Short mmCIF file of C-alpha atoms and ligand atoms in Angstrom, two decimals:
data_model
loop_
_atom_site.label_atom_id
_atom_site.label_comp_id
_atom_site.label_asym_id
_atom_site.label_seq_id
_atom_site.Cartn_x
_atom_site.Cartn_y
_atom_site.Cartn_z
CA MET A 1 -8.16 -31.74 6.85
CA ALA A 2 -5.17 -29.62 5.91
CA ARG A 3 -5.84 -25.91 5.97
CA GLN A 4 -5.97 -24.40 2.50
CA GLU A 5 -2.96 -22.24 1.75
CA PRO A 6 -3.32 -18.91 -0.05
CA ASP A 7 -2.08 -18.66 -3.62
CA LEU A 8 -0.36 -15.42 -2.74
CA ARG A 9 0.41 -13.92 0.65
CA LEU A 10 1.30 -10.23 0.85
CA LEU A 11 2.36 -7.84 3.58
CA GLN A 12 1.31 -4.29 2.77
CA ILE A 13 3.28 -1.47 4.36
CA SER A 14 2.47 2.12 3.55
CA ASP A 15 3.45 5.71 4.15
CA THR A 16 6.76 5.03 5.84
CA HIS A 17 7.74 8.73 5.38
CA LEU A 18 11.47 8.13 5.92
CA HIS A 19 13.96 11.01 5.88
CA ALA A 20 17.61 11.52 5.04
CA ALA A 21 18.43 11.47 8.77
CA ALA A 22 17.59 8.26 10.64
CA ASP A 23 16.42 10.14 13.74
CA SER A 24 14.04 12.58 11.99
CA ARG A 25 10.64 12.96 13.59
CA MET A 26 7.36 13.71 11.85
CA ARG A 27 4.10 14.37 13.72
CA GLY A 28 5.76 13.19 16.93
CA VAL A 29 7.06 9.92 15.51
CA THR A 30 10.58 8.83 14.57
CA THR A 31 9.51 7.31 11.25
CA TYR A 32 12.57 5.12 10.70
CA ALA A 33 12.21 3.58 14.18
CA THR A 34 8.50 2.79 13.73
CA PHE A 35 9.20 1.36 10.25
CA LEU A 36 11.79 -1.01 11.74
CA ALA A 37 9.40 -1.89 14.59
CA VAL A 38 6.71 -2.81 12.05
CA LEU A 39 9.15 -5.09 10.19
CA GLU A 40 10.18 -6.77 13.46
CA HIS A 41 6.54 -7.28 14.40
CA ALA A 42 5.82 -8.81 10.97
CA LYS A 43 8.80 -11.18 11.21
CA ARG A 44 7.45 -12.59 14.48
CA ASP A 45 3.99 -13.23 13.03
CA ARG A 46 2.92 -16.78 12.15
CA ARG A 47 2.17 -15.56 8.60
CA TRP A 48 5.82 -14.67 7.93
CA PRO A 49 7.46 -15.07 5.45
CA VAL A 50 5.24 -13.61 2.75
CA ASP A 51 5.48 -14.05 -1.02
CA ALA A 52 5.95 -10.30 -1.45
CA ILE A 53 5.88 -6.97 0.35
CA LEU A 54 3.71 -4.27 -1.17
CA ALA A 55 4.86 -0.71 -0.37
CA THR A 56 2.09 1.68 -1.35
CA GLY A 57 3.84 5.01 -1.46
CA ASP A 58 5.05 7.97 0.58
CA ILE A 59 8.15 5.90 1.18
CA VAL A 60 10.30 8.98 1.76
CA GLN A 61 9.11 12.32 3.11
CA ASP A 62 11.97 14.60 2.04
CA GLU A 63 12.68 13.19 -1.44
CA SER A 64 16.17 12.21 -0.29
CA ARG A 65 18.40 9.55 -1.81
CA ALA A 66 19.51 8.54 1.69
CA GLY A 67 15.89 7.89 2.70
CA TYR A 68 15.33 5.49 -0.21
CA GLU A 69 18.66 3.80 0.39
CA ARG A 70 17.75 3.20 4.01
CA PHE A 71 14.36 1.80 2.96
CA ARG A 72 16.11 -0.60 0.61
CA ALA A 73 18.79 -1.58 3.12
CA SER A 74 16.14 -2.32 5.76
CA LEU A 75 14.12 -4.60 3.49
CA GLU A 76 16.84 -6.34 1.51
CA PRO A 77 17.95 -8.72 4.32
CA LEU A 78 14.40 -10.08 4.61
CA GLY A 79 14.85 -12.00 1.36
CA VAL A 80 11.36 -11.13 0.10
CA PRO A 81 10.50 -9.32 -3.16
CA VAL A 82 9.36 -5.73 -2.60
CA TYR A 83 6.89 -4.04 -4.98
CA SER A 84 6.61 -0.26 -4.71
CA ILE A 85 4.53 2.55 -6.11
CA PRO A 86 5.09 6.28 -5.54
CA GLY A 87 2.98 8.50 -3.31
CA ASN A 88 2.60 12.26 -3.44
CA HIS A 89 5.66 12.81 -1.23
CA ASP A 90 7.90 10.54 -3.31
CA ASP A 91 10.44 11.18 -6.05
CA PRO A 92 9.66 8.66 -8.81
CA LYS A 93 13.05 9.26 -10.46
CA LEU A 94 14.97 8.33 -7.29
CA MET A 95 12.66 5.35 -6.83
CA SER A 96 13.47 4.15 -10.36
CA GLU A 97 17.19 4.37 -9.51
CA ILE A 98 17.05 2.71 -6.09
CA LEU A 99 13.91 0.55 -5.91
CA ALA A 100 13.79 -1.11 -9.32
CA SER A 101 16.46 -3.82 -9.29
CA GLY A 102 17.16 -7.14 -7.59
CA PRO A 103 14.30 -8.11 -5.28
CA PHE A 104 12.76 -4.64 -5.79
CA GLN A 105 10.25 -3.74 -8.47
CA LEU A 106 8.71 -0.34 -9.15
CA GLY A 107 5.16 -0.48 -10.54
CA GLY A 108 4.21 -3.06 -13.14
CA GLU A 109 2.58 -6.34 -12.22
CA LEU A 110 3.06 -9.39 -10.06
CA ARG A 111 1.61 -12.67 -11.35
CA HIS A 112 1.48 -15.58 -8.93
CA GLY A 113 -0.83 -18.61 -9.17
CA ALA A 114 -4.40 -17.59 -9.95
CA TRP A 115 -3.70 -13.97 -8.98
CA SER A 116 -2.21 -10.87 -10.55
CA VAL A 117 -1.44 -7.71 -8.62
CA VAL A 118 -1.54 -4.62 -10.85
CA LEU A 119 0.41 -1.66 -9.44
CA LEU A 120 -0.76 1.79 -10.51
CA SER A 121 1.10 5.06 -10.13
CA THR A 122 -1.26 7.89 -9.18
CA PHE A 123 1.62 10.35 -8.74
CA LEU A 124 1.11 13.90 -10.07
CA ALA A 125 4.15 16.19 -9.90
CA GLY A 126 3.68 19.01 -7.41
CA GLU A 127 0.26 17.79 -6.24
CA ASP A 128 -0.97 16.15 -3.05
CA ALA A 129 -3.98 14.76 -4.90
CA GLY A 130 -3.56 11.80 -7.24
CA GLY A 131 -4.52 11.13 -10.83
CA LEU A 132 -4.13 8.54 -13.55
CA GLY A 133 -4.76 10.54 -16.73
CA PRO A 134 -5.50 9.13 -20.20
CA ALA A 135 -2.19 7.27 -20.70
CA ARG A 136 -2.23 5.43 -17.36
CA LEU A 137 -5.95 4.69 -17.66
CA GLN A 138 -5.25 3.13 -21.06
CA GLY A 139 -2.35 1.15 -19.58
CA PHE A 140 -4.62 -0.04 -16.78
CA LYS A 141 -7.21 -1.22 -19.31
CA GLN A 142 -4.51 -3.13 -21.20
CA ALA A 143 -3.12 -4.68 -18.00
CA LEU A 144 -6.55 -5.98 -17.02
CA ALA A 145 -7.05 -7.41 -20.52
CA ALA A 146 -3.64 -9.12 -20.30
CA HIS A 147 -4.62 -10.69 -16.96
CA SER A 148 -8.22 -11.51 -17.88
CA THR A 149 -7.92 -15.13 -16.73
CA GLN A 150 -6.53 -14.10 -13.34
CA HIS A 151 -8.10 -12.70 -10.21
CA VAL A 152 -6.76 -9.16 -9.91
CA LEU A 153 -5.80 -7.01 -6.94
CA VAL A 154 -5.08 -3.37 -7.79
CA ALA A 155 -2.57 -1.46 -5.63
CA MET A 156 -2.25 2.33 -5.63
CA HIS A 157 -1.33 5.18 -3.31
CA HIS A 158 -4.34 7.52 -3.45
CA HIS A 159 -7.82 6.47 -2.37
CA PRO A 160 -10.39 6.04 -5.16
CA LEU A 161 -13.41 6.15 -2.82
CA PRO A 162 -14.31 8.88 -0.31
CA MET A 163 -13.11 8.32 3.24
CA GLY A 164 -15.64 10.70 4.79
CA SER A 165 -12.97 13.29 5.73
CA ALA A 166 -13.35 16.53 3.75
CA TRP A 167 -9.64 17.43 3.90
CA LEU A 168 -8.49 13.95 2.82
CA ASP A 169 -11.14 13.59 0.15
CA GLY A 170 -9.82 16.83 -1.35
CA VAL A 171 -6.52 15.05 -2.08
CA ALA A 172 -7.97 11.74 -3.32
CA LEU A 173 -7.75 10.17 -6.79
CA ARG A 174 -9.16 12.81 -9.16
CA ASP A 175 -10.25 10.53 -11.97
CA ALA A 176 -11.86 7.92 -9.74
CA THR A 177 -14.95 7.75 -11.98
CA ALA A 178 -12.86 6.70 -14.98
CA PHE A 179 -10.90 4.26 -12.80
CA TRP A 180 -14.03 2.52 -11.51
CA SER A 181 -15.64 2.39 -14.96
CA ILE A 182 -12.66 0.32 -16.16
CA ILE A 183 -13.01 -1.98 -13.15
CA ASP A 184 -16.75 -2.31 -13.73
CA ALA A 185 -16.07 -3.43 -17.31
CA ASN A 186 -13.67 -6.16 -16.11
CA LYS A 187 -15.25 -8.80 -13.95
CA ASN A 188 -11.93 -10.20 -12.69
CA VAL A 189 -10.93 -7.38 -10.31
CA ARG A 190 -11.48 -8.62 -6.75
CA GLY A 191 -9.92 -5.85 -4.72
CA VAL A 192 -8.25 -2.43 -4.59
CA VAL A 193 -5.73 -1.52 -1.87
CA CYS A 194 -4.34 1.93 -1.15
CA GLY A 195 -2.27 3.94 1.30
CA HIS A 196 -2.26 7.74 1.65
CA VAL A 197 -5.09 7.96 4.18
CA HIS A 198 -3.14 6.72 7.24
CA GLN A 199 -6.11 4.69 8.51
CA ALA A 200 -7.71 1.30 8.00
CA ALA A 201 -10.85 0.84 5.92
CA ASP A 202 -12.59 -2.21 4.48
CA GLN A 203 -15.54 -1.57 2.17
CA THR A 204 -17.17 -3.26 -0.80
CA ARG A 205 -18.20 -1.52 -4.02
CA ASN A 206 -20.04 -3.61 -6.63
CA HIS A 207 -18.47 -6.84 -5.29
CA VAL A 208 -14.97 -5.30 -5.33
CA ARG A 209 -13.24 -5.04 -1.96
CA PHE A 210 -11.71 -1.65 -1.19
CA LEU A 211 -9.03 -1.63 1.52
CA SER A 212 -6.97 1.19 2.96
CA THR A 213 -4.03 0.56 5.23
CA PRO A 214 -2.55 2.46 8.17
CA SER A 215 0.83 4.10 7.99
CA THR A 216 3.92 2.63 9.60
CA CYS A 217 4.18 5.99 11.42
CA ALA A 218 1.36 8.34 12.60
CA GLN A 219 -2.35 7.86 11.76
CA PHE A 220 -5.09 10.30 10.75
CA LEU A 221 -8.35 10.55 12.69
CA PRO A 222 -11.05 8.80 10.63
CA GLY A 223 -14.17 10.75 9.71
CA ASN A 224 -12.75 14.15 10.70
CA GLU A 225 -13.51 17.16 8.52
CA PHE A 226 -10.13 18.77 9.17
CA PHE A 227 -6.65 17.35 9.57
CA ALA A 228 -6.22 15.65 12.95
CA LEU A 229 -4.00 12.87 14.23
CA ASP A 230 -5.36 9.62 15.61
CA GLU A 231 -3.72 8.02 18.63
CA ARG A 232 -3.58 4.61 16.98
CA PRO A 233 -0.10 3.09 16.72
CA PRO A 234 1.83 2.18 13.56
CA GLY A 235 0.21 -0.56 11.49
CA MET A 236 0.43 -2.89 8.51
CA ARG A 237 -1.91 -5.15 6.53
CA TRP A 238 -1.70 -8.89 5.89
CA ILE A 239 -3.37 -9.98 2.64
CA ASP A 240 -4.04 -13.61 1.71
CA LEU A 241 -5.30 -14.23 -1.83
CA TYR A 242 -6.90 -17.62 -2.52
CA ALA A 243 -7.24 -19.54 -5.77
CA ASP A 244 -11.05 -19.17 -5.74
CA GLY A 245 -10.78 -15.35 -5.73
CA ARG A 246 -11.28 -14.92 -2.01
CA ILE A 247 -9.40 -12.21 -0.11
CA GLU A 248 -8.63 -12.68 3.56
CA THR A 249 -7.01 -9.70 5.19
CA GLU A 250 -6.21 -8.29 8.59
CA VAL A 251 -4.70 -5.04 9.81
CA ALA A 252 -2.09 -5.51 12.54
CA TRP A 253 -1.17 -2.66 14.88
CA LEU A 254 1.97 -2.39 16.98
CA PRO A 255 1.33 -2.88 20.70
CA GLN A 256 0.52 0.52 22.27
CA ASP A 257 2.82 0.00 25.24
CA ARG A 258 6.02 -0.55 23.26
CA SER A 259 8.91 1.51 24.57
FE1 FE2 B 301 1.44 9.54 3.75
#
């Protein structure tokens, strides 16, 4: 029997933290080099090509135009649509200039088969924490109503559930209660994916899957009260969304012994 194909196949990359200079290092990692290594790894995977790439924020660390241009130039040759949302380190204005045309889309929605992906900005100017606020919460409600016949995956930068790390949970999504109450009132949301936390998580809350995804650069030590780095390598997440509402997903890590 032929294997069932997903309705929508995504590759999530997150927290690339690129800089104006290609050789800039952050937390011991040359972020542009690890970003390229992640893309190369993905291209060699049996699941490539995907229907879309989902970039869940902290694309550029130093709010530089050159960083966003390099991000775009690295992804454009892949011939795959790229959907982005800002993280706390991003400059949404530069993103709207550089990552919102051609195969690139900033925020909004992606509708494909039985699925819709709703992209939410949780960016708050000058803050490391995230928030939606009344206007975005209202927009979220309307988006779910407009996609009520679809299975929905929500993508955002900040985590809307505690990760069990005091320092990280202090910079989470502030209005998570309001966010989840909207999801609870809409039975079609199947999953929520985020970045920001530089680690992998896979939980379920009231039948809704909650997934966090490692960074393409350095990782944070899970469950630690204070900031600490994990030794895990750069990572990415494959997401297969099926017509019956099922989510199949796997985090892939770069081989540790790469040179
Ligand atoms: Fe980050």
